[in-house]
JSON list of C-alpha atoms in Angstrom, two decimals:
[
{"chain": "G", "resi": 1, "resn": "MET", "atom": "CA", "xyz": [-117.94, 39.69, -187.19]},
{"chain": "G", "resi": 2, "resn": "PHE", "atom": "CA", "xyz": [-118.67, 39.21, -183.47]},
{"chain": "G", "resi": 3, "resn": "HIS", "atom": "CA", "xyz": [-117.81, 36.48, -180.99]},
{"chain": "G", "resi": 4, "resn": "ALA", "atom": "CA", "xyz": [-121.13, 36.44, -179.23]},
{"chain": "G", "resi": 5, "resn": "PRO", "atom": "CA", "xyz": [-122.72, 33.88, -176.94]},
{"chain": "G", "resi": 6, "resn": "PRO", "atom": "CA", "xyz": [-125.04, 31.53, -178.91]},
{"chain": "G", "resi": 7, "resn": "GLU", "atom": "CA", "xyz": [-128.24, 33.21, -177.70]},
{"chain": "G", "resi": 8, "resn": "ILE", "atom": "CA", "xyz": [-127.03, 36.59, -178.95]},
{"chain": "G", "resi": 9, "resn": "ALA", "atom": "CA", "xyz": [-125.68, 35.14, -182.20]},
{"chain": "G", "resi": 10, "resn": "SER", "atom": "CA", "xyz": [-129.08, 33.59, -182.90]},
{"chain": "G", "resi": 11, "resn": "ALA", "atom": "CA", "xyz": [-130.81, 36.90, -182.16]},
{"chain": "G", "resi": 12, "resn": "PHE", "atom": "CA", "xyz": [-128.64, 38.71, -184.74]},
{"chain": "G", "resi": 13, "resn": "GLY", "atom": "CA", "xyz": [-128.51, 35.99, -187.41]},
{"chain": "G", "resi": 14, "resn": "PRO", "atom": "CA", "xyz": [-131.14, 37.52, -189.72]},
{"chain": "G", "resi": 15, "resn": "LEU", "atom": "CA", "xyz": [-129.78, 41.04, -189.22]},
{"chain": "G", "resi": 16, "resn": "LEU", "atom": "CA", "xyz": [-126.25, 40.06, -190.20]},
{"chain": "G", "resi": 17, "resn": "ALA", "atom": "CA", "xyz": [-127.20, 37.70, -193.03]},
{"chain": "G", "resi": 18, "resn": "ASP", "atom": "CA", "xyz": [-126.75, 40.30, -195.80]},
{"chain": "G", "resi": 19, "resn": "VAL", "atom": "CA", "xyz": [-124.20, 42.57, -194.14]},
{"chain": "G", "resi": 20, "resn": "GLY", "atom": "CA", "xyz": [-121.62, 41.62, -196.78]},
{"chain": "G", "resi": 21, "resn": "ASP", "atom": "CA", "xyz": [-123.81, 43.14, -199.48]},
{"chain": "G", "resi": 22, "resn": "TRP", "atom": "CA", "xyz": [-123.43, 46.70, -198.24]},
{"chain": "G", "resi": 23, "resn": "ILE", "atom": "CA", "xyz": [-120.05, 46.73, -196.52]},
{"chain": "G", "resi": 24, "resn": "PRO", "atom": "CA", "xyz": [-117.55, 48.13, -199.02]},
{"chain": "G", "resi": 25, "resn": "ARG", "atom": "CA", "xyz": [-115.50, 45.46, -200.72]},
{"chain": "G", "resi": 26, "resn": "GLN", "atom": "CA", "xyz": [-112.30, 47.38, -200.05]},
{"chain": "G", "resi": 27, "resn": "ALA", "atom": "CA", "xyz": [-112.89, 47.09, -196.30]},
{"chain": "G", "resi": 28, "resn": "LYS", "atom": "CA", "xyz": [-109.86, 45.63, -194.61]},
{"chain": "G", "resi": 29, "resn": "ARG", "atom": "CA", "xyz": [-108.53, 44.93, -191.18]},
{"chain": "G", "resi": 30, "resn": "ILE", "atom": "CA", "xyz": [-105.91, 47.56, -190.40]},
{"chain": "G", "resi": 31, "resn": "ASP", "atom": "CA", "xyz": [-104.77, 46.55, -186.96]},
{"chain": "G", "resi": 32, "resn": "SER", "atom": "CA", "xyz": [-103.20, 43.24, -187.91]},
{"chain": "G", "resi": 33, "resn": "PRO", "atom": "CA", "xyz": [-99.70, 43.14, -186.49]},
{"chain": "G", "resi": 34, "resn": "ALA", "atom": "CA", "xyz": [-96.74, 42.50, -188.72]},
{"chain": "G", "resi": 35, "resn": "PRO", "atom": "CA", "xyz": [-94.79, 39.40, -187.71]},
{"chain": "G", "resi": 36, "resn": "GLY", "atom": "CA", "xyz": [-93.21, 40.31, -184.41]},
{"chain": "G", "resi": 37, "resn": "GLY", "atom": "CA", "xyz": [-95.25, 43.53, -184.29]},
{"chain": "G", "resi": 38, "resn": "ASP", "atom": "CA", "xyz": [-97.50, 44.93, -181.63]},
{"chain": "G", "resi": 39, "resn": "MET", "atom": "CA", "xyz": [-101.14, 45.85, -182.38]},
{"chain": "G", "resi": 40, "resn": "VAL", "atom": "CA", "xyz": [-101.34, 48.26, -179.44]},
{"chain": "G", "resi": 41, "resn": "LEU", "atom": "CA", "xyz": [-98.24, 50.30, -180.16]},
{"chain": "G", "resi": 42, "resn": "THR", "atom": "CA", "xyz": [-98.22, 50.26, -183.97]},
{"chain": "G", "resi": 43, "resn": "LEU", "atom": "CA", "xyz": [-100.28, 52.31, -186.39]},
{"chain": "G", "resi": 44, "resn": "ASP", "atom": "CA", "xyz": [-100.73, 51.76, -190.13]},
{"chain": "G", "resi": 45, "resn": "THR", "atom": "CA", "xyz": [-100.92, 55.42, -191.15]},
{"chain": "G", "resi": 46, "resn": "GLY", "atom": "CA", "xyz": [-100.92, 54.62, -194.86]},
{"chain": "G", "resi": 47, "resn": "THR", "atom": "CA", "xyz": [-104.10, 52.59, -194.64]},
{"chain": "G", "resi": 48, "resn": "TYR", "atom": "CA", "xyz": [-105.83, 55.20, -192.49]},
{"chain": "G", "resi": 49, "resn": "ALA", "atom": "CA", "xyz": [-104.80, 57.90, -195.00]},
{"chain": "G", "resi": 50, "resn": "ALA", "atom": "CA", "xyz": [-106.60, 56.00, -197.78]},
{"chain": "G", "resi": 51, "resn": "CYS", "atom": "CA", "xyz": [-109.89, 55.79, -195.84]},
{"chain": "G", "resi": 52, "resn": "ASP", "atom": "CA", "xyz": [-112.95, 58.02, -195.64]},
{"chain": "G", "resi": 53, "resn": "LEU", "atom": "CA", "xyz": [-114.71, 56.19, -192.80]},
{"chain": "G", "resi": 54, "resn": "THR", "atom": "CA", "xyz": [-113.51, 53.77, -190.17]},
{"chain": "G", "resi": 55, "resn": "ILE", "atom": "CA", "xyz": [-115.53, 51.19, -188.29]},
{"chain": "G", "resi": 56, "resn": "ILE", "atom": "CA", "xyz": [-113.99, 50.75, -184.86]},
{"chain": "G", "resi": 57, "resn": "SER", "atom": "CA", "xyz": [-114.53, 47.21, -183.65]},
{"chain": "G", "resi": 58, "resn": "GLU", "atom": "CA", "xyz": [-113.93, 47.58, -179.93]},
{"chain": "G", "resi": 59, "resn": "THR", "atom": "CA", "xyz": [-113.10, 44.73, -177.57]},
{"chain": "G", "resi": 60, "resn": "ASP", "atom": "CA", "xyz": [-116.32, 45.01, -175.59]},
{"chain": "G", "resi": 61, "resn": "PHE", "atom": "CA", "xyz": [-119.81, 45.01, -177.03]},
{"chain": "G", "resi": 62, "resn": "PHE", "atom": "CA", "xyz": [-121.93, 42.42, -175.24]},
{"chain": "G", "resi": 63, "resn": "GLU", "atom": "CA", "xyz": [-120.75, 43.01, -171.65]},
{"chain": "G", "resi": 64, "resn": "LEU", "atom": "CA", "xyz": [-123.43, 45.10, -169.96]},
{"chain": "G", "resi": 65, "resn": "SER", "atom": "CA", "xyz": [-121.30, 46.52, -167.14]},
{"chain": "G", "resi": 66, "resn": "VAL", "atom": "CA", "xyz": [-118.34, 47.69, -169.24]},
{"chain": "G", "resi": 67, "resn": "GLU", "atom": "CA", "xyz": [-117.68, 51.34, -170.02]},
{"chain": "G", "resi": 68, "resn": "ARG", "atom": "CA", "xyz": [-114.32, 51.78, -171.70]},
{"chain": "G", "resi": 69, "resn": "ILE", "atom": "CA", "xyz": [-112.46, 52.26, -174.93]},
{"chain": "G", "resi": 70, "resn": "THR", "atom": "CA", "xyz": [-109.15, 50.81, -176.04]},
{"chain": "G", "resi": 71, "resn": "GLU", "atom": "CA", "xyz": [-106.30, 51.86, -178.28]},
{"chain": "G", "resi": 72, "resn": "LYS", "atom": "CA", "xyz": [-108.46, 50.93, -181.28]},
{"chain": "G", "resi": 73, "resn": "SER", "atom": "CA", "xyz": [-110.74, 53.92, -180.69]},
{"chain": "G", "resi": 74, "resn": "LEU", "atom": "CA", "xyz": [-107.89, 56.25, -179.77]},
{"chain": "G", "resi": 75, "resn": "LYS", "atom": "CA", "xyz": [-105.98, 55.39, -182.95]},
{"chain": "G", "resi": 76, "resn": "ALA", "atom": "CA", "xyz": [-108.96, 55.94, -185.23]},
{"chain": "G", "resi": 77, "resn": "ALA", "atom": "CA", "xyz": [-109.94, 59.23, -183.59]},
{"chain": "G", "resi": 78, "resn": "ALA", "atom": "CA", "xyz": [-106.36, 60.53, -183.56]},
{"chain": "G", "resi": 79, "resn": "MET", "atom": "CA", "xyz": [-105.99, 59.72, -187.28]},
{"chain": "G", "resi": 80, "resn": "GLY", "atom": "CA", "xyz": [-108.83, 62.15, -187.97]},
{"chain": "G", "resi": 81, "resn": "LEU", "atom": "CA", "xyz": [-111.26, 59.83, -189.69]},
{"chain": "G", "resi": 82, "resn": "PRO", "atom": "CA", "xyz": [-115.02, 59.91, -189.21]},
{"chain": "G", "resi": 83, "resn": "PHE", "atom": "CA", "xyz": [-115.96, 56.73, -187.35]},
{"chain": "G", "resi": 84, "resn": "VAL", "atom": "CA", "xyz": [-118.71, 54.43, -186.17]},
{"chain": "G", "resi": 85, "resn": "THR", "atom": "CA", "xyz": [-117.90, 52.49, -183.02]},
{"chain": "G", "resi": 86, "resn": "VAL", "atom": "CA", "xyz": [-119.00, 48.90, -182.55]},
{"chain": "G", "resi": 87, "resn": "GLY", "atom": "CA", "xyz": [-118.39, 48.87, -178.83]},
{"chain": "G", "resi": 88, "resn": "ALA", "atom": "CA", "xyz": [-119.79, 49.22, -175.36]},
{"chain": "G", "resi": 89, "resn": "PRO", "atom": "CA", "xyz": [-122.32, 51.96, -174.61]},
{"chain": "G", "resi": 90, "resn": "ARG", "atom": "CA", "xyz": [-120.76, 55.42, -174.20]},
{"chain": "G", "resi": 91, "resn": "ALA", "atom": "CA", "xyz": [-117.65, 54.53, -176.22]},
{"chain": "G", "resi": 92, "resn": "VAL", "atom": "CA", "xyz": [-118.27, 57.55, -178.47]},
{"chain": "G", "resi": 93, "resn": "ALA", "atom": "CA", "xyz": [-119.06, 59.72, -175.43]},
{"chain": "G", "resi": 94, "resn": "LEU", "atom": "CA", "xyz": [-115.75, 58.68, -173.85]},
{"chain": "G", "resi": 95, "resn": "LEU", "atom": "CA", "xyz": [-113.88, 59.81, -176.97]},
{"chain": "G", "resi": 96, "resn": "SER", "atom": "CA", "xyz": [-115.68, 63.14, -176.77]},
{"chain": "G", "resi": 97, "resn": "GLU", "atom": "CA", "xyz": [-114.80, 63.45, -173.06]},
{"chain": "G", "resi": 98, "resn": "LEU", "atom": "CA", "xyz": [-111.17, 62.87, -174.03]},
{"chain": "G", "resi": 99, "resn": "GLY", "atom": "CA", "xyz": [-111.40, 65.90, -176.33]},
{"chain": "G", "resi": 100, "resn": "PHE", "atom": "CA", "xyz": [-112.05, 64.33, -179.74]},
{"chain": "G", "resi": 101, "resn": "HIS", "atom": "CA", "xyz": [-114.70, 65.51, -182.17]},
{"chain": "G", "resi": 102, "resn": "THR", "atom": "CA", "xyz": [-117.07, 62.66, -183.00]},
{"chain": "G", "resi": 103, "resn": "PHE", "atom": "CA", "xyz": [-118.38, 63.89, -186.39]},
{"chain": "G", "resi": 104, "resn": "GLY", "atom": "CA", "xyz": [-121.97, 64.20, -185.21]},
{"chain": "G", "resi": 105, "resn": "GLY", "atom": "CA", "xyz": [-122.86, 66.19, -188.33]},
{"chain": "G", "resi": 106, "resn": "LEU", "atom": "CA", "xyz": [-121.77, 63.28, -190.53]},
{"chain": "G", "resi": 107, "resn": "ILE", "atom": "CA", "xyz": [-122.58, 60.25, -188.42]},
{"chain": "G", "resi": 108, "resn": "ASP", "atom": "CA", "xyz": [-125.56, 59.44, -186.25]},
{"chain": "G", "resi": 109, "resn": "HIS", "atom": "CA", "xyz": [-124.11, 58.13, -182.97]},
{"chain": "G", "resi": 110, "resn": "HIS", "atom": "CA", "xyz": [-127.43, 57.79, -181.11]},
{"chain": "G", "resi": 111, "resn": "TYR", "atom": "CA", "xyz": [-126.64, 54.08, -180.71]},
{"chain": "G", "resi": 112, "resn": "ASP", "atom": "CA", "xyz": [-123.97, 55.07, -178.19]},
{"chain": "G", "resi": 113, "resn": "ARG", "atom": "CA", "xyz": [-126.62, 55.68, -175.50]},
{"chain": "G", "resi": 114, "resn": "ILE", "atom": "CA", "xyz": [-128.31, 52.27, -175.90]},
{"chain": "G", "resi": 115, "resn": "ALA", "atom": "CA", "xyz": [-127.27, 49.88, -173.12]},
{"chain": "G", "resi": 116, "resn": "ASP", "atom": "CA", "xyz": [-128.84, 46.66, -174.44]},
{"chain": "G", "resi": 117, "resn": "PRO", "atom": "CA", "xyz": [-126.53, 45.15, -177.10]},
{"chain": "G", "resi": 118, "resn": "ILE", "atom": "CA", "xyz": [-129.47, 43.48, -178.84]},
{"chain": "G", "resi": 119, "resn": "GLU", "atom": "CA", "xyz": [-131.06, 46.91, -179.35]},
{"chain": "G", "resi": 120, "resn": "ARG", "atom": "CA", "xyz": [-127.73, 48.68, -179.99]},
{"chain": "G", "resi": 121, "resn": "LEU", "atom": "CA", "xyz": [-126.32, 46.53, -182.80]},
{"chain": "G", "resi": 122, "resn": "PRO", "atom": "CA", "xyz": [-129.07, 47.20, -185.38]},
{"chain": "G", "resi": 123, "resn": "GLN", "atom": "CA", "xyz": [-128.63, 50.93, -184.72]},
{"chain": "G", "resi": 124, "resn": "VAL", "atom": "CA", "xyz": [-124.85, 50.65, -185.14]},
{"chain": "G", "resi": 125, "resn": "LEU", "atom": "CA", "xyz": [-125.34, 48.86, -188.46]},
{"chain": "G", "resi": 126, "resn": "ARG", "atom": "CA", "xyz": [-127.82, 51.52, -189.60]},
{"chain": "G", "resi": 127, "resn": "SER", "atom": "CA", "xyz": [-125.30, 54.23, -188.75]},
{"chain": "G", "resi": 128, "resn": "ILE", "atom": "CA", "xyz": [-122.60, 52.43, -190.74]},
{"chain": "G", "resi": 129, "resn": "GLU", "atom": "CA", "xyz": [-124.91, 51.99, -193.72]},
{"chain": "G", "resi": 130, "resn": "ALA", "atom": "CA", "xyz": [-126.11, 55.62, -193.67]},
{"chain": "G", "resi": 131, "resn": "ALA", "atom": "CA", "xyz": [-122.60, 57.06, -193.27]},
{"chain": "G", "resi": 132, "resn": "TRP", "atom": "CA", "xyz": [-121.22, 54.92, -196.06]},
{"chain": "G", "resi": 133, "resn": "ALA", "atom": "CA", "xyz": [-124.11, 55.80, -198.38]},
{"chain": "G", "resi": 134, "resn": "ASP", "atom": "CA", "xyz": [-123.56, 59.51, -197.64]},
{"chain": "G", "resi": 135, "resn": "CYS", "atom": "CA", "xyz": [-119.84, 59.19, -198.37]},
{"chain": "G", "resi": 136, "resn": "LYS", "atom": "CA", "xyz": [-120.43, 57.27, -201.62]},
{"chain": "G", "resi": 137, "resn": "ARG", "atom": "CA", "xyz": [-123.07, 59.76, -202.80]},
{"chain": "G", "resi": 138, "resn": "ASP", "atom": "CA", "xyz": [-120.62, 62.69, -202.77]},
{"chain": "G", "resi": 139, "resn": "ARG", "atom": "CA", "xyz": [-117.15, 61.80, -201.53]},
{"chain": "G", "resi": 140, "resn": "ALA", "atom": "CA", "xyz": [-115.74, 65.31, -202.05]},
{"chain": "G", "resi": 141, "resn": "ALA", "atom": "CA", "xyz": [-118.53, 66.87, -199.97]},
{"chain": "G", "resi": 142, "resn": "TRP", "atom": "CA", "xyz": [-118.06, 64.19, -197.27]},
{"chain": "G", "resi": 143, "resn": "GLN", "atom": "CA", "xyz": [-114.34, 64.98, -197.08]},
{"chain": "G", "resi": 144, "resn": "ARG", "atom": "CA", "xyz": [-115.00, 68.75, -196.95]},
{"chain": "G", "resi": 145, "resn": "ARG", "atom": "CA", "xyz": [-117.52, 68.34, -194.14]},
{"chain": "G", "resi": 146, "resn": "ALA", "atom": "CA", "xyz": [-115.11, 66.11, -192.19]},
{"chain": "G", "resi": 147, "resn": "GLY", "atom": "CA", "xyz": [-111.98, 68.17, -192.89]},
{"chain": "G", "resi": 148, "resn": "GLU", "atom": "CA", "xyz": [-111.90, 70.73, -190.09]},
{"chain": "G", "resi": 149, "resn": "LEU", "atom": "CA", "xyz": [-112.90, 68.23, -187.41]},
{"chain": "G", "resi": 150, "resn": "ALA", "atom": "CA", "xyz": [-110.42, 65.70, -188.77]},
{"chain": "G", "resi": 151, "resn": "GLU", "atom": "CA", "xyz": [-107.58, 68.21, -188.57]},
{"chain": "G", "resi": 152, "resn": "ALA", "atom": "CA", "xyz": [-108.58, 69.14, -185.01]},
{"chain": "G", "resi": 153, "resn": "ASN", "atom": "CA", "xyz": [-108.62, 65.46, -183.98]},
{"chain": "G", "resi": 154, "resn": "VAL", "atom": "CA", "xyz": [-105.15, 64.87, -185.46]},
{"chain": "G", "resi": 155, "resn": "ALA", "atom": "CA", "xyz": [-103.82, 67.93, -183.62]},
{"chain": "G", "resi": 156, "resn": "HIS", "atom": "CA", "xyz": [-105.48, 66.79, -180.39]},
{"chain": "G", "resi": 157, "resn": "GLY", "atom": "CA", "xyz": [-104.02, 63.30, -180.78]},
{"chain": "G", "resi": 158, "resn": "ARG", "atom": "CA", "xyz": [-100.56, 64.79, -181.16]},
{"chain": "G", "resi": 159, "resn": "HIS", "atom": "CA", "xyz": [-100.68, 67.50, -178.51]},
{"chain": "G", "resi": 160, "resn": "GLY", "atom": "CA", "xyz": [-103.58, 67.18, -176.06]},
{"chain": "G", "resi": 161, "resn": "LEU", "atom": "CA", "xyz": [-104.51, 63.55, -175.64]},
{"chain": "G", "resi": 162, "resn": "LEU", "atom": "CA", "xyz": [-101.95, 62.55, -173.02]},
{"chain": "G", "resi": 163, "resn": "ARG", "atom": "CA", "xyz": [-103.12, 65.28, -170.62]},
{"chain": "G", "resi": 164, "resn": "GLN", "atom": "CA", "xyz": [-106.71, 64.17, -171.09]},
{"chain": "G", "resi": 165, "resn": "LEU", "atom": "CA", "xyz": [-105.85, 60.50, -170.56]},
{"chain": "G", "resi": 166, "resn": "ASP", "atom": "CA", "xyz": [-104.07, 61.41, -167.36]},
{"chain": "G", "resi": 167, "resn": "ARG", "atom": "CA", "xyz": [-107.01, 63.49, -166.10]},
{"chain": "G", "resi": 168, "resn": "ILE", "atom": "CA", "xyz": [-109.80, 61.09, -167.07]},
{"chain": "G", "resi": 169, "resn": "MET", "atom": "CA", "xyz": [-108.19, 57.65, -166.75]},
{"chain": "G", "resi": 170, "resn": "VAL", "atom": "CA", "xyz": [-104.88, 57.58, -164.92]},
{"chain": "G", "resi": 171, "resn": "ALA", "atom": "CA", "xyz": [-105.53, 59.99, -162.03]},
{"chain": "G", "resi": 172, "resn": "PRO", "atom": "CA", "xyz": [-108.83, 58.34, -160.98]},
{"chain": "G", "resi": 173, "resn": "LEU", "atom": "CA", "xyz": [-107.21, 54.90, -161.16]},
{"chain": "G", "resi": 174, "resn": "VAL", "atom": "CA", "xyz": [-104.27, 56.00, -159.01]},
{"chain": "G", "resi": 175, "resn": "GLU", "atom": "CA", "xyz": [-106.72, 57.52, -156.52]},
{"chain": "G", "resi": 176, "resn": "ARG", "atom": "CA", "xyz": [-108.73, 54.27, -156.29]},
{"chain": "G", "resi": 177, "resn": "LEU", "atom": "CA", "xyz": [-105.57, 52.17, -155.93]},
{"chain": "G", "resi": 178, "resn": "THR", "atom": "CA", "xyz": [-104.31, 54.48, -153.19]},
{"chain": "G", "resi": 179, "resn": "ARG", "atom": "CA", "xyz": [-107.60, 54.14, -151.31]},
{"chain": "G", "resi": 180, "resn": "PHE", "atom": "CA", "xyz": [-107.44, 50.38, -151.71]},
{"chain": "G", "resi": 181, "resn": "THR", "atom": "CA", "xyz": [-103.90, 50.17, -150.32]},
{"chain": "G", "resi": 182, "resn": "GLU", "atom": "CA", "xyz": [-104.91, 52.35, -147.38]},
{"chain": "G", "resi": 183, "resn": "THR", "atom": "CA", "xyz": [-108.29, 50.77, -146.58]},
{"chain": "G", "resi": 184, "resn": "GLY", "atom": "CA", "xyz": [-108.40, 47.39, -148.34]},
{"chain": "G", "resi": 185, "resn": "ILE", "atom": "CA", "xyz": [-111.75, 48.41, -149.88]},
{"chain": "G", "resi": 186, "resn": "LEU", "atom": "CA", "xyz": [-112.33, 48.48, -153.63]},
{"chain": "G", "resi": 187, "resn": "VAL", "atom": "CA", "xyz": [-114.19, 51.57, -154.78]},
{"chain": "G", "resi": 188, "resn": "HIS", "atom": "CA", "xyz": [-115.79, 51.64, -158.22]}
]
């Protein structure tokens, strides 16, 4: 599940021991590239369409100084599915800042504010378990409650995301690079 340093893996061993018992058996990896494909630029829309909940396994989880999301989060949010993010702190907040709805009425994302990965992971797993139990209990109600936000996220992914990415990610990066070329000083 995670590629953690040994000390972190040992800390989570008991927590993850029975994770296979409550993760749905139909869970599957959807970002596997086809031979010759590209995981960043491709999107398996058919698999997303058959899902009610997605677990975003981000690149960063254990690095304390990282605050970012990757295409994995952008794809899931733009496909309109409710999601739980296994990622760095503020990954869900970053999606919200980019204009996506984060399904707070369906999913408890309080884990997103926890900096320490050893404290954050049990909360992430609890959010996954609670969301999945809620979905299984009444799938039609889950889909109704997610519907309007899902449609808004799909529309945002199609029409508003690029402007937000430019404003939040590209413009600040260009500004920092410009300062660096002018002064030789890296600004964080």
